[in-house]
């Protein structure tokens, strides 16, 4: 029988700071390494990065910016299911081949109605009954009207009517539709079912063609629409998932603080039984937890208990697992099912370590919360420094707004501040500008790491990478600069 100490205290757990990748012989030019990775067996990422399902990190704007650069955002669920589905739809409509179910109006709608849509989309298909697959009667673009009398003037007076539109039919390929756009020199091809019914099936937009050239590395589905994920909890997951799937979501994350629990396992099983959709389950930090979620049907497993920048789970509950060890343990248990290392990424080197340990992707919250695209409020301090708010989904504020079920606490809709036990804090991070610039540095660091280790691809890197464990407490000190910083480096903020 093992001694009590061996049974009670399992083993040494290591954080990213406790290990370093070992440099190996290399013929690799870091600029030439390929960082594409599999999120699930079906979904490929061009860069191995997800954004966290947090209400100060991922809404449509950040998810679009991330997918344009090859990653994938997970829309948070601190919204009604309808609003969350609309955020998903915004991403799916952003850059598309065929935009199915575009926003439409009827000829009787007013110019004021049109203006609301034209703020986001330049052209509005007009259908007889205003529905997104009604009989097509025209197209209204923002250039077709002024605002003489926006509340009484109706669209029928201003729209281009059916006979003057560029029309094609269901079954046309994307290449053919693009060719029609080029030849017609118009902004949109409208796809209908047939000449008799003229039901609107989808549209193809010139602006999307242009975006395809601008962002050759974007993460897209088979219809050339940007990919996006969304979180669900363990309570209203079925209805929510139904709406998200209708909106075109690519992957659903059953997002909880403790994935190795009955209701998470049941939710995954139930979703897999009822929908044909990729599911990520989490969070776990152990072999048993990983195996349980895979057995339930998860297509990928998310790992991390307590490493996040705003997390207090380890402090408040005493529960957690140092992230590097947790990732390694779960990778070993997962076999060919991808692992996502969630939380604790402080620098690009941590991404390299997570992938080198075998994760297929990392999930990032804090490092993205300060970007222009993140939804958090901008905070300007008395000494004129600019920050953005970043809060844990287990913070009181976020739980009051709906995320309490992530921590198996009060039912949303019945908020009672005194009955919540916080597992996160509400804070702020420096504002750091556009996501794209920041991503360039993060991916640049990963590529350099792969160069040091002589790996051309993520798969090769995962297999080849080995680590050196530093003496506890020493690695971090030796690795960081130890002089006063005169000028900030883009990938090493002064606050550290
Ligand atoms: P980073 O380090 O990237 O971590 O900021 C983001 C991840 O942290 C998790 N998360 C929380 N964990 N209390 C926690 O213990 C919280 O309030 C909280 N909010 C988010 C989550 O997994 C996220 O992706």
Coordinates of C-alpha atoms and ligand atoms in Angstrom, one line a residue:
X1 CA 0.0 0.0 0.0
X2 CA 1.4 3.4 -1.0
X3 CA 2.3 5.7 1.8
X4 CA -0.3 8.4 2.8
X5 CA 1.9 11.2 1.4
X6 CA 2.1 9.4 -2.0
X7 CA -1.7 8.9 -2.0
X8 CA -2.5 12.4 -0.8
X9 CA 0.0 14.5 -2.7
X10 CA 0.1 13.3 -6.2
X11 CA 3.3 14.7 -7.8
X12 CA 5.2 17.8 -8.7
X13 CA 3.2 20.1 -10.9
X14 CA 4.9 22.6 -13.2
X15 CA 3.8 25.9 -14.6
X16 CA 5.0 27.4 -17.9
X17 CA 7.5 29.4 -16.0
X18 CA 9.1 26.2 -14.6
X19 CA 10.1 24.8 -18.0
X20 CA 12.0 25.8 -21.1
X21 CA 12.1 24.3 -24.5
X22 CA 15.4 22.7 -25.3
X23 CA 17.1 24.1 -28.4
X24 CA 17.8 21.4 -31.1
X25 CA 19.7 21.2 -34.3
X26 CA 17.8 23.1 -36.9
X27 CA 17.8 23.7 -40.6
X28 CA 14.5 25.7 -40.3
X29 CA 14.1 29.3 -41.3
X30 CA 11.5 30.5 -38.8
X31 CA 9.8 32.5 -41.5
X32 CA 9.0 29.3 -43.4
X33 CA 7.4 27.2 -40.6
X34 CA 3.8 26.3 -40.9
X35 CA 1.7 27.0 -37.8
X36 CA -1.6 25.5 -39.1
X37 CA -3.2 23.1 -36.6
X38 CA -6.3 21.0 -36.1
X39 CA -8.9 22.3 -33.7
X40 CA -11.0 19.2 -34.2
X41 CA -10.7 16.4 -36.8
X42 CA -13.0 18.5 -39.0
X43 CA -11.9 22.1 -38.2
X44 CA -8.5 23.4 -39.3
X45 CA -6.9 26.6 -37.9
X46 CA -4.3 28.5 -39.8
X47 CA -2.8 29.7 -36.5
X48 CA -3.3 27.7 -33.3
X49 CA -5.1 30.4 -31.3
X50 CA -8.6 30.7 -29.9
X51 CA -10.0 33.7 -28.0
X52 CA -11.7 33.1 -24.7
X53 CA -15.5 33.0 -24.3
X54 CA -15.4 36.0 -21.9
X55 CA -17.6 39.2 -22.0
X56 CA -14.5 41.5 -22.1
X57 CA -12.8 39.4 -24.8
X58 CA -14.9 37.8 -27.5
X59 CA -17.8 39.3 -29.4
X60 CA -18.2 39.4 -33.2
X61 CA -15.6 42.2 -33.7
X62 CA -12.7 40.3 -32.1
X63 CA -13.9 37.0 -33.5
X64 CA -13.8 38.5 -37.0
X65 CA -10.4 40.0 -36.6
X66 CA -9.0 36.7 -35.2
X67 CA -10.6 34.6 -37.9
X68 CA -9.2 36.9 -40.6
X69 CA -5.7 36.1 -39.3
X70 CA -6.4 32.4 -39.1
X71 CA -7.6 31.8 -35.6
X72 CA -11.1 31.3 -34.1
X73 CA -13.0 33.3 -31.5
X74 CA -15.5 31.8 -29.1
X75 CA -18.4 34.2 -28.5
X76 CA -19.3 34.4 -24.8
X77 CA -22.7 33.5 -23.4
X78 CA -23.4 36.4 -21.1
X79 CA -26.1 37.4 -23.6
X80 CA -29.5 36.0 -24.4
X81 CA -29.3 33.1 -26.8
X82 CA -30.8 35.4 -29.5
X83 CA -28.2 38.1 -29.0
X84 CA -25.3 35.5 -28.9
X85 CA -26.7 33.9 -32.1
X86 CA -26.7 37.4 -33.7
X87 CA -23.0 37.8 -32.8
X88 CA -22.3 34.5 -34.5
X89 CA -24.3 35.6 -37.6
X90 CA -22.3 38.8 -37.8
X91 CA -19.1 36.8 -38.1
X92 CA -20.6 34.4 -40.6
X93 CA -21.9 37.2 -42.7
X94 CA -18.7 39.2 -42.6
X95 CA -16.7 37.6 -45.3
X96 CA -18.6 35.2 -47.2
X97 CA -18.9 33.3 -50.4
X98 CA -22.6 32.9 -50.4
X99 CA -24.3 34.9 -47.7
X100 CA -27.3 32.8 -46.9
X101 CA -30.1 34.6 -45.1
X102 CA -28.8 38.2 -45.6
X103 CA -30.6 41.0 -43.8
X104 CA -33.6 42.0 -46.0
X105 CA -36.5 44.5 -45.9
X106 CA -39.7 45.0 -47.8
X107 CA -40.6 47.8 -50.2
X108 CA -42.9 49.2 -47.6
X109 CA -40.1 49.7 -45.0
X110 CA -38.9 53.3 -44.4
X111 CA -35.5 54.7 -45.2
X112 CA -34.9 54.9 -41.5
X113 CA -35.2 51.1 -41.3
X114 CA -32.8 50.9 -44.2
X115 CA -30.3 53.2 -42.6
X116 CA -29.9 50.9 -39.6
X117 CA -28.9 48.0 -41.9
X118 CA -26.8 50.2 -44.2
X119 CA -24.7 51.2 -41.2
X120 CA -23.3 47.6 -41.4
X121 CA -24.0 46.4 -45.0
X122 CA -24.0 48.6 -48.1
X123 CA -26.7 46.7 -50.0
X124 CA -30.1 45.4 -48.7
X125 CA -32.0 42.9 -50.8
X126 CA -35.7 43.8 -50.9
X127 CA -38.2 41.0 -50.8
X128 CA -42.0 41.3 -51.3
X129 CA -42.7 40.3 -47.7
X130 CA -39.4 41.5 -46.2
X131 CA -38.2 37.9 -45.2
X132 CA -34.8 36.7 -46.0
X133 CA -36.0 34.1 -48.6
X134 CA -39.1 35.9 -49.8
X135 CA -39.7 36.9 -53.5
X136 CA -36.9 39.2 -54.6
X137 CA -38.2 42.5 -55.9
X138 CA -35.2 44.8 -55.6
X139 CA -32.0 46.0 -54.0
X140 CA -31.4 49.2 -52.0
X141 CA -27.8 50.5 -51.5
X142 CA -26.7 53.3 -49.2
X143 CA -26.0 55.4 -52.4
X144 CA -29.6 55.2 -53.6
X145 CA -31.2 57.6 -51.1
X146 CA -30.9 60.7 -49.0
X147 CA -32.9 61.5 -46.0
X148 CA -35.5 63.9 -47.1
X149 CA -38.2 62.3 -45.0
X150 CA -36.7 59.1 -43.5
X151 CA -39.7 58.2 -41.5
X152 CA -42.3 58.4 -44.3
X153 CA -40.3 57.8 -47.4
X154 CA -40.5 54.1 -48.3
X155 CA -37.9 51.9 -50.0
X156 CA -39.9 51.2 -53.1
X157 CA -39.3 54.7 -54.4
X158 CA -35.5 54.4 -54.2
X159 CA -34.6 50.7 -54.8
X160 CA -33.2 49.3 -58.0
X161 CA -35.9 47.0 -59.3
X162 CA -35.5 43.3 -60.1
X163 CA -35.0 43.7 -63.9
X164 CA -31.9 45.8 -63.4
X165 CA -30.2 43.5 -60.8
X166 CA -27.4 40.9 -61.5
X167 CA -29.3 37.7 -60.9
X168 CA -28.2 34.1 -60.9
X169 CA -29.6 30.8 -59.8
X170 CA -29.2 28.2 -57.1
X171 CA -26.5 25.7 -58.0
X172 CA -24.1 28.3 -59.4
X173 CA -20.5 27.8 -58.0
X174 CA -18.7 30.4 -56.0
X175 CA -16.2 30.8 -58.9
X176 CA -19.0 31.4 -61.4
X177 CA -20.6 33.9 -59.0
X178 CA -17.3 35.7 -58.6
X179 CA -16.9 35.8 -62.4
X180 CA -20.4 37.4 -62.7
X181 CA -19.3 40.1 -60.2
X182 CA -16.2 40.9 -62.2
X183 CA -18.0 41.1 -65.5
X184 CA -20.9 43.1 -64.3
X185 CA -18.8 45.5 -62.3
X186 CA -21.7 45.6 -59.8
X187 CA -21.5 45.1 -56.1
X188 CA -23.8 42.1 -55.6
X189 CA -25.0 39.0 -57.4
X190 CA -28.4 37.9 -56.1
X191 CA -29.1 34.2 -56.2
X192 CA -32.7 33.1 -56.6
X193 CA -34.4 29.7 -56.9
X194 CA -36.0 30.1 -60.3
X195 CA -37.6 32.8 -62.5
X196 CA -41.1 31.9 -61.5
X197 CA -40.9 32.2 -57.7
X198 CA -37.8 34.4 -57.5
X199 CA -37.2 33.3 -53.9
X200 CA -34.0 34.8 -52.6
X201 CA -31.5 32.0 -51.7
X202 CA -28.3 34.0 -51.0
X203 CA -26.1 36.8 -52.2
X204 CA -22.4 37.2 -53.2
X205 CA -20.7 40.5 -52.6
X206 CA -17.9 42.2 -54.3
X207 CA -16.5 43.5 -51.0
X208 CA -16.0 39.9 -49.9
X209 CA -13.9 39.2 -53.0
X210 CA -11.7 42.1 -52.0
X211 CA -11.4 40.8 -48.5
X212 CA -10.3 37.4 -49.8
X213 CA -7.4 39.1 -51.4
X214 CA -6.6 41.1 -48.2
X215 CA -6.7 38.1 -45.9
X216 CA -5.3 35.0 -47.6
X217 CA -4.7 33.3 -44.3
X218 CA -8.2 33.5 -42.8
X219 CA -9.9 30.7 -41.1
X220 CA -12.9 29.8 -43.2
X221 CA -15.6 27.1 -43.7
X222 CA -16.3 25.3 -46.9
X223 CA -18.5 28.2 -48.0
X224 CA -15.7 30.6 -47.5
X225 CA -17.3 32.2 -44.5
X226 CA -15.2 33.0 -41.4
X227 CA -15.3 30.4 -38.7
X228 CA -16.6 31.1 -35.3
X229 CA -17.4 29.2 -32.1
X230 CA -19.8 30.0 -29.2
X231 CA -20.1 28.9 -25.6
X232 CA -23.0 27.2 -23.9
X233 CA -23.5 26.3 -20.2
X234 CA -25.1 23.3 -18.6
X235 CA -28.5 24.8 -18.2
X236 CA -30.2 26.2 -21.3
X237 CA -27.6 24.5 -23.6
X238 CA -30.1 22.8 -25.9
X239 CA -32.2 25.8 -27.0
X240 CA -29.1 28.0 -27.1
X241 CA -27.2 25.4 -29.3
X242 CA -30.2 25.2 -31.6
X243 CA -30.1 29.0 -32.3
X244 CA -26.3 29.1 -32.5
X245 CA -26.3 26.3 -35.1
X246 CA -29.1 28.0 -37.1
X247 CA -26.9 31.1 -37.1
X248 CA -24.0 29.1 -38.6
X249 CA -21.7 28.4 -35.6
X250 CA -18.8 26.1 -36.4
X251 CA -18.1 24.7 -33.0
X252 CA -19.8 24.8 -29.6
X253 CA -17.9 25.0 -26.4
X254 CA -19.6 23.5 -23.3
X255 CA -17.8 26.0 -21.1
X256 CA -17.6 25.3 -17.4
X257 CA -15.0 25.7 -14.6
X258 CA -15.2 22.0 -13.9
X259 CA -15.8 19.8 -16.9
X260 CA -15.2 16.5 -15.1
X261 CA -18.7 16.6 -13.7
X262 CA -22.0 14.8 -14.4
X263 CA -24.0 17.7 -15.9
X264 CA -21.2 18.6 -18.4
X265 CA -20.8 15.0 -19.5
X266 CA -24.6 14.7 -19.9
X267 CA -24.8 18.0 -21.8
X268 CA -22.0 16.9 -24.3
X269 CA -23.8 13.5 -24.8
X270 CA -27.1 15.2 -25.3
X271 CA -25.7 17.8 -27.8
X272 CA -23.9 15.1 -29.8
X273 CA -27.1 13.0 -29.9
X274 CA -29.3 15.9 -31.1
X275 CA -27.0 18.0 -33.4
X276 CA -24.4 17.4 -36.0
X277 CA -21.9 19.9 -34.6
X278 CA -18.3 19.8 -33.3
X279 CA -18.2 20.1 -29.5
X280 CA -15.3 21.3 -27.3
X281 CA -15.7 20.2 -23.6
X282 CA -14.1 21.7 -20.6
X283 CA -12.4 22.6 -18.5
X284 CA -10.4 19.7 -17.1
X285 CA -6.9 19.3 -15.8
X286 CA -6.6 15.5 -15.3
X287 CA -6.3 12.3 -17.3
X288 CA -9.7 11.0 -15.9
X289 CA -11.4 14.3 -16.8
X290 CA -10.1 14.2 -20.3
X291 CA -11.1 10.6 -20.9
X292 CA -14.6 11.3 -19.5
X293 CA -15.2 14.1 -21.9
X294 CA -13.9 12.2 -24.9
X295 CA -16.0 9.3 -24.0
X296 CA -19.0 11.6 -23.8
X297 CA -18.3 12.6 -27.4
X298 CA -16.1 15.8 -27.2
X299 CA -14.3 16.6 -30.4
X300 CA -11.6 18.5 -28.5
X301 CA -11.0 19.0 -24.8
X302 CA -10.1 22.3 -23.1
X303 CA -7.6 22.2 -20.2
X304 CA -7.0 24.7 -17.4
X305 CA -8.2 25.1 -13.9
X306 CA -7.1 28.3 -12.4
X307 CA -4.2 29.6 -14.6
X308 CA -6.1 32.6 -16.1
X309 CA -4.9 36.1 -15.5
X310 CA -8.1 37.0 -13.6
X311 CA -8.7 33.7 -11.9
X312 CA -8.9 33.3 -8.2
X313 CA -10.2 29.7 -8.2
X314 CA -6.9 28.3 -6.8
X315 CA -6.9 31.0 -4.1
X316 CA -10.6 30.8 -3.2
X317 CA -11.1 27.1 -3.4
X318 CA -7.5 25.7 -3.1
X319 CA -8.2 23.7 -6.3
X320 CA -6.2 23.7 -9.4
X321 CA -3.4 22.2 -11.4
X322 CA -0.2 23.9 -12.6
X323 CA -0.9 24.5 -16.3
X324 CA 2.1 22.9 -18.0
X325 CA 1.7 19.6 -16.1
X326 CA -2.1 19.7 -16.6
X327 CA -1.6 20.1 -20.4
X328 CA 0.9 17.3 -20.6
X329 CA -1.3 14.9 -18.5
X330 CA -4.4 15.6 -20.7
X331 CA -2.4 15.4 -23.9
X332 CA -1.3 12.0 -22.9
X333 CA -4.8 10.9 -22.1
X334 CA -6.4 12.4 -25.2
X335 CA -4.7 10.3 -27.9
X336 CA -5.6 11.8 -31.2
X337 CA -8.3 14.1 -29.8
X338 CA -7.0 17.7 -29.8
X339 CA -6.2 19.5 -26.5
X340 CA -6.7 23.2 -26.1
X341 CA -4.5 24.9 -23.4
X342 CA -6.8 27.5 -21.9
X343 CA -5.4 30.3 -19.7
X344 CA -2.1 31.3 -18.3
X345 CA -0.6 32.6 -21.6
X346 CA 1.5 35.6 -20.6
X347 CA 4.0 35.8 -23.5
X348 CA 4.4 34.2 -26.9
X349 CA 6.9 31.8 -25.3
X350 CA 4.0 30.3 -23.3
X351 CA 2.2 29.5 -26.5
X352 CA 5.3 27.7 -27.8
X353 CA 5.5 25.8 -24.5
X354 CA 1.8 24.8 -24.6
X355 CA 2.1 23.5 -28.2
X356 CA 5.4 21.8 -27.5
X357 CA 3.8 20.0 -24.7
X358 CA 1.3 18.6 -27.2
X359 CA -1.7 21.1 -27.2
X360 CA -3.1 21.7 -30.6
X361 CA -4.1 25.3 -29.8
X362 CA -4.1 27.8 -26.9
X363 CA -7.0 29.9 -25.7
X364 CA -6.2 33.5 -24.8
X365 CA -8.2 36.0 -22.6
X366 CA -6.0 38.6 -20.9
X367 CA -3.6 39.1 -23.8
X368 CA -6.5 40.0 -26.1
X369 CA -8.6 42.1 -23.7
X370 CA -6.6 45.2 -24.3
X371 CA -6.9 45.1 -28.1
X372 CA -9.1 47.6 -30.0
X373 CA -11.5 44.8 -31.0
X374 CA -12.2 43.6 -27.5
X375 CA -15.5 44.7 -26.0
X376 CA -14.3 45.8 -22.6
X377 CA -14.7 49.4 -21.6
X378 CA -11.8 51.8 -22.1
X379 CA -10.5 53.2 -18.8
X380 CA -8.2 56.3 -18.8
X381 CA -6.3 56.7 -15.5
X382 CA -5.5 60.0 -13.8
X383 CA -2.0 59.9 -15.3
X384 CA -3.5 59.5 -18.8
X385 CA -2.7 55.9 -19.3
X386 CA -5.3 54.0 -21.4
X387 CA -6.5 50.6 -20.2
X388 CA -9.4 48.3 -21.0
X389 CA -11.5 46.4 -18.5
X390 CA -10.9 42.7 -18.2
X391 CA -12.9 40.6 -15.8
X392 CA -13.1 36.9 -14.9
X393 CA -16.4 35.1 -15.9
X394 CA -16.3 34.1 -12.2
X395 CA -16.1 37.6 -11.0
X396 CA -19.2 39.0 -9.2
X397 CA -19.9 41.5 -12.1
X398 CA -19.8 38.8 -14.8
X399 CA -21.8 36.3 -12.8
X400 CA -24.5 38.9 -12.1
X401 CA -24.6 39.3 -15.9
X402 CA -25.2 35.6 -16.5
X403 CA -22.1 33.5 -16.2
X404 CA -22.8 32.1 -12.7
X405 CA -23.6 28.7 -14.1
X406 CA -20.0 28.3 -15.4
X407 CA -19.2 28.0 -11.7
X408 CA -22.3 26.0 -10.9
X409 CA -23.8 28.9 -8.9
X410 CA -27.1 30.9 -8.9
X411 CA -29.5 30.5 -11.9
X412 CA -29.2 33.4 -14.3
X413 CA -32.2 35.7 -13.9
X414 CA -32.2 35.4 -10.2
X415 CA -29.0 37.4 -9.4
X416 CA -28.3 37.8 -5.7
X417 CA -24.9 39.3 -5.1
X418 CA -24.7 38.0 -1.6
X419 CA -25.2 34.4 -2.7
X420 CA -22.3 34.4 -5.2
X421 CA -18.8 33.1 -4.4
X422 CA -16.4 34.9 -6.7
X423 CA -13.7 32.8 -8.5
X424 CA -12.4 35.7 -10.5
X425 CA -11.6 39.4 -10.3
X426 CA -12.6 42.5 -12.2
X427 CA -9.5 44.3 -13.5
X428 CA -8.0 46.1 -16.4
X429 CA -5.1 45.6 -18.9
X430 CA -3.2 48.2 -20.9
X431 CA -4.9 49.1 -24.2
X432 CA -2.6 47.7 -26.9
X433 CA -4.1 48.6 -30.3
X434 CA -5.2 46.4 -33.1
X435 CA -5.4 42.6 -32.6
X436 CA -3.6 42.0 -35.8
X437 CA -0.3 43.7 -34.7
X438 CA -0.4 41.8 -31.4
X439 CA -1.1 38.5 -33.1
X440 CA 1.9 39.1 -35.4
X441 CA 4.1 39.2 -32.3
X442 CA 2.6 36.1 -30.7
X443 CA 2.8 34.0 -33.8
X444 CA 6.3 35.4 -34.6
X445 CA 7.4 34.1 -31.2
X446 CA 5.9 30.7 -31.9
X447 CA 7.6 30.5 -35.3
X448 CA 11.0 31.5 -33.8
X449 CA 10.5 28.7 -31.2
X450 CA 9.8 26.2 -33.9
X451 CA 13.0 27.4 -35.6
X452 CA 15.0 26.8 -32.4
X453 CA 13.6 23.3 -32.2
X454 CA 14.0 22.4 -35.8
X455 CA 10.3 21.8 -36.5
X456 CA 8.6 22.7 -39.7
X457 CA 5.0 22.0 -38.7
X458 CA 2.9 22.0 -35.5
X459 CA 2.7 18.2 -35.7
X460 CA 6.5 17.9 -35.9
X461 CA 6.9 20.5 -33.1
X462 CA 4.6 18.6 -30.8
X463 CA 6.5 15.3 -31.4
X464 CA 10.0 16.7 -31.3
X465 CA 9.9 19.3 -28.5
X466 CA 11.6 18.4 -25.2
X467 CA 11.9 20.5 -22.1
X468 CA 14.3 21.4 -19.4
X469 CA 12.9 21.8 -15.9
X470 CA 14.5 24.7 -14.1
X471 CA 15.2 24.7 -10.3
X472 CA 11.9 25.8 -8.7
X473 CA 11.7 29.6 -8.5
X474 CA 14.8 30.3 -10.5
X475 CA 13.8 30.1 -14.2
X476 CA 11.4 33.0 -14.2
X477 CA 14.0 35.3 -12.6
X478 CA 16.8 34.3 -15.0
X479 CA 14.5 34.5 -18.1
X480 CA 13.2 38.0 -17.6
X481 CA 15.1 41.2 -18.3
X482 CA 16.7 42.6 -15.2
X483 CA 17.3 46.2 -16.1
X484 CA 14.9 49.2 -16.1
X485 CA 13.1 49.2 -19.5
X486 CA 13.8 52.4 -21.5
X487 CA 11.6 51.5 -24.5
X488 CA 8.8 49.0 -24.5
X489 CA 9.2 46.0 -26.9
X490 CA 5.9 45.1 -28.6
X491 CA 5.9 41.6 -27.1
X492 CA 7.2 42.5 -23.6
X493 CA 5.1 45.0 -21.8
X494 CA 6.7 47.1 -19.1
X495 CA 4.1 46.3 -16.5
X496 CA 5.9 43.0 -15.9
Ligands
LIG1 P1 -6.0 34.2 -19.5 O1 -4.8 33.9 -18.7 O2 -5.7 34.1 -21.0 O3 -7.1 33.2 -19.2 O4 -6.5 35.6 -19.2 C1 -8.4 33.1 -19.8 C2 -9.1 31.9 -19.2 O5 -9.4 32.0 -17.9 C3 -10.6 31.3 -17.5 N1 -11.5 32.1 -16.7 C4 -11.6 32.1 -15.4 N2 -11.0 31.2 -14.5 N3 -12.1 32.4 -12.8 C5 -11.3 31.4 -13.2 O6 -10.9 30.7 -12.3 C6 -12.7 33.3 -13.6 O7 -13.4 34.3 -13.2 C7 -12.4 33.1 -15.0 N4 -12.8 33.8 -16.1 C8 -12.2 33.1 -17.2 C9 -11.2 30.8 -18.8 O8 -10.9 29.5 -19.0 C10 -10.5 31.7 -19.8 O9 -10.5 31.2 -21.1

